Amino acid sequence: MTALTLSTAAVPGLRADAIVIGVAKGTAPKSADLVVAPGAEAVDKAYDGRLADVLDTLGASGAEGELTKLPAPAGFKTPLVVAVGLGAAPDKDDWYDAETLRRAAGVAARALGGAKKAAFALPVGDAGDIGAIAEGVLLGAYSFDAYKDNGKADRSSKAKNGKGPLAEATLLGGKPRDAAHKGAVARAAAVAEELNRARDLINMPPNDLTPEAFAQVAVAAAKEHGLKVQVLDEKALTKGGYGGILGVGGGSAAAPRLVKLSYTSSKAKKHLALVGKGITYDSGGISLKPAGHNETMKCDMSGAAAVFAAVVAAARLGLEVNVTGWLALAENMPSGTAVRPGDVLRMYSGKTVEVLNTDAEGRLVLADALWAASLEKPDAIVDVATLTGAMVLALGSRTFGVMANDDAFRTAIVEAAEEVGEASWPMPLPEHLRKGMDSPTADIANMGERMGGGLVAGLFLREFVGEGITWAHLDIAGPAFNEQGPFGYTPKGGTGSGVRTLVRLAELTASGDLG
């Protein structure tokens, strides 16, 4: 991962491959003017105060994510200036928000792939800004190269195109001896490194990331970070009566797993349970997906990857809260042993489910894991899943939906997501949709009304949450896997959606600010 350092050194004397500055659009009445953002004063001075004019001549507009490169002024030991657009300049009484800085740093870090060192002279007002820039750099510099160059490449080496990630980033305006600044960088490094590990898992091909392989990754991480881990294999799942996980995984030669990953703090007063959907490949089963819908289905374990990363990050941060992660891992394949439409599964909770569509499999594995989590009586449960195409239709590819059995908890999650820069939207659980899942054969069917399918899935999951336990469901089907080009600090492919929200939720729970 890109190395981070803090520095208050003078810009002209810095030795680096590039210096990154911010430029913004002016506000009315001079909204067409460029504004050189704080942090770039020394660069502007070296251009005799005409840096904005030079950038304007080169076509810069200050639009968010726009990148303009120009030679460094005479006397600088850095040969290149990289100006990144910050969007509209804030009012004089405001400041650049954290997400703007995070995205700008990510854009620049990605553009500087292959460089040995870059200095970031973006606006810094406090430790929060330092943390945002650090996080943006680490997330933006991410690349997945494990399967390039005969398998010898990784994020720390050069890939086939000759460009590895940015090796080192110096954050100017950050004070090396300031506890708050150092703490902000340490937090950013822990969260970003685990988020990038989630991205790695999501990007891995399904022939390598089987349920068993995923479980082995969790076991290794538990050993590294002092976590407790329990892995239920197919024999243990059968003995325990986990009908949902076994039913979904029954059609694959790669047997399912349920992984329990636990972080405990001696000072904890609360217990947060996280449940992740981990379908390592989803063919749809007997209800086979149509052509064009299979190519990215290795990402159907993104919820489990997010939960895994969040638990490890909580441990690395030493949060004063107990966090238990449940990874419901299976591969959904069609075969002579696959679950069929019309089959009835007896779930871990004892409820029976009539399977009407084998491509609605995520809710089946989650149901077993939700009940397992409920038996421990945590203060709250949050499940995360790439669950429904309906949620993508409703909210698009960059926003996840949040449903809950408690309105205040749902609001708290949406606010936590906004705070860390993840787009989310509160969604309802309309009671009238529950009737559509009534089954003449079983306690409930795994399908209901087609319209509002994302909400129907949430109502199904609610049936498997223990009585009196606060619960929320995050449907990350849209933002979990980016099929378009990279933007901000988000790469193409696995994104790690949900990780930062879960970590922030754990922090708020630890501090008692969640209620």
CSV table of N, CA and C in Angstrom, one decimal, residues 187 191 272 310 317 319 412-413 415-420 422 498-511 513-514:
chain,number,residue,atom,x,y,z
A,187,ARG,N,-5.8,5.9,11.3
A,187,ARG,CA,-7.2,5.4,11.1
A,187,ARG,C,-7.4,5.2,9.6
A,191,VAL,N,-8.4,1.5,7.8
A,191,VAL,CA,-9.7,1.4,7.1
A,191,VAL,C,-9.4,1.1,5.6
A,272,LEU,N,-22.2,-5.4,18.5
A,272,LEU,CA,-22.7,-5.2,17.2
A,272,LEU,C,-22.5,-6.4,16.3
A,310,ALA,N,-14.7,-4.9,7.8
A,310,ALA,CA,-15.1,-4.1,8.9
A,310,ALA,C,-14.7,-4.6,10.3
A,317,LEU,N,-8.3,-0.9,14.9
A,317,LEU,CA,-8.5,0.4,15.5
A,317,LEU,C,-8.7,0.3,17.0
A,319,LEU,N,-11.4,-0.6,18.8
A,319,LEU,CA,-12.6,0.0,19.2
A,319,LEU,C,-13.2,-0.6,20.4
A,412,ALA,N,-29.7,6.7,11.6
A,412,ALA,CA,-28.3,6.8,12.1
A,412,ALA,C,-27.3,6.2,11.1
A,413,ILE,N,-27.8,5.1,10.4
A,413,ILE,CA,-26.9,4.5,9.4
A,413,ILE,C,-26.7,5.4,8.2
A,415,GLU,N,-26.9,8.6,8.1
A,415,GLU,CA,-26.1,9.7,8.5
A,415,GLU,C,-24.6,9.2,8.6
A,416,ALA,N,-24.4,8.0,9.1
A,416,ALA,CA,-23.0,7.5,9.2
A,416,ALA,C,-22.4,7.3,7.8
A,417,ALA,N,-23.2,6.8,6.9
A,417,ALA,CA,-22.8,6.7,5.5
A,417,ALA,C,-22.4,8.0,4.9
A,418,GLU,N,-23.2,9.0,5.1
A,418,GLU,CA,-23.0,10.3,4.6
A,418,GLU,C,-21.7,10.9,5.1
A,419,GLU,N,-21.5,10.7,6.4
A,419,GLU,CA,-20.3,11.2,7.1
A,419,GLU,C,-19.0,10.7,6.5
A,420,VAL,N,-19.0,9.4,6.1
A,420,VAL,CA,-17.8,8.8,5.5
A,420,VAL,C,-17.7,8.9,4.0
A,422,GLU,N,-20.2,7.7,1.7
A,422,GLU,CA,-20.9,6.6,1.0
A,422,GLU,C,-22.3,7.1,0.8
A,498,GLY,N,-19.8,-0.2,1.6
A,498,GLY,CA,-20.3,-0.5,2.9
A,498,GLY,C,-19.3,-0.6,4.0
A,499,VAL,N,-18.0,-0.8,3.7
A,499,VAL,CA,-17.0,-1.0,4.7
A,499,VAL,C,-16.9,0.2,5.6
A,500,ARG,N,-16.8,1.4,5.0
A,500,ARG,CA,-16.6,2.6,5.8
A,500,ARG,C,-17.8,2.9,6.6
A,501,THR,N,-19.0,2.6,6.1
A,501,THR,CA,-20.2,2.8,6.9
A,501,THR,C,-20.2,1.9,8.1
A,502,LEU,N,-19.9,0.6,7.9
A,502,LEU,CA,-19.9,-0.3,9.0
A,502,LEU,C,-18.8,0.1,10.1
A,503,VAL,N,-17.7,0.5,9.6
A,503,VAL,CA,-16.6,0.9,10.6
A,503,VAL,C,-17.1,2.1,11.4
A,504,ARG,N,-17.7,3.1,10.7
A,504,ARG,CA,-18.2,4.3,11.4
A,504,ARG,C,-19.3,3.9,12.4
A,505,LEU,N,-20.1,3.0,12.0
A,505,LEU,CA,-21.2,2.5,12.9
A,505,LEU,C,-20.6,1.9,14.1
A,506,ALA,N,-19.6,1.1,14.0
A,506,ALA,CA,-18.9,0.5,15.1
A,506,ALA,C,-18.3,1.5,16.0
A,507,GLU,N,-17.7,2.6,15.4
A,507,GLU,CA,-17.1,3.7,16.2
A,507,GLU,C,-18.2,4.4,17.0
A,508,LEU,N,-19.3,4.7,16.4
A,508,LEU,CA,-20.4,5.4,17.0
A,508,LEU,C,-21.0,4.5,18.2
A,509,THR,N,-21.1,3.2,17.9
A,509,THR,CA,-21.6,2.3,18.9
A,509,THR,C,-20.6,2.3,20.1
A,510,ALA,N,-19.3,2.3,19.8
A,510,ALA,CA,-18.3,2.2,20.9
A,510,ALA,C,-18.3,3.5,21.7
A,511,SER,N,-18.5,4.6,21.1
A,511,SER,CA,-18.5,5.9,21.8
A,511,SER,C,-19.8,6.2,22.5
A,513,ASP,N,-22.5,7.2,21.0
A,513,ASP,CA,-23.2,8.3,20.2
A,513,ASP,C,-24.3,7.7,19.4
A,514,LEU,N,-24.5,6.4,19.3
A,514,LEU,CA,-25.5,5.8,18.5
A,514,LEU,C,-26.8,5.7,19.2
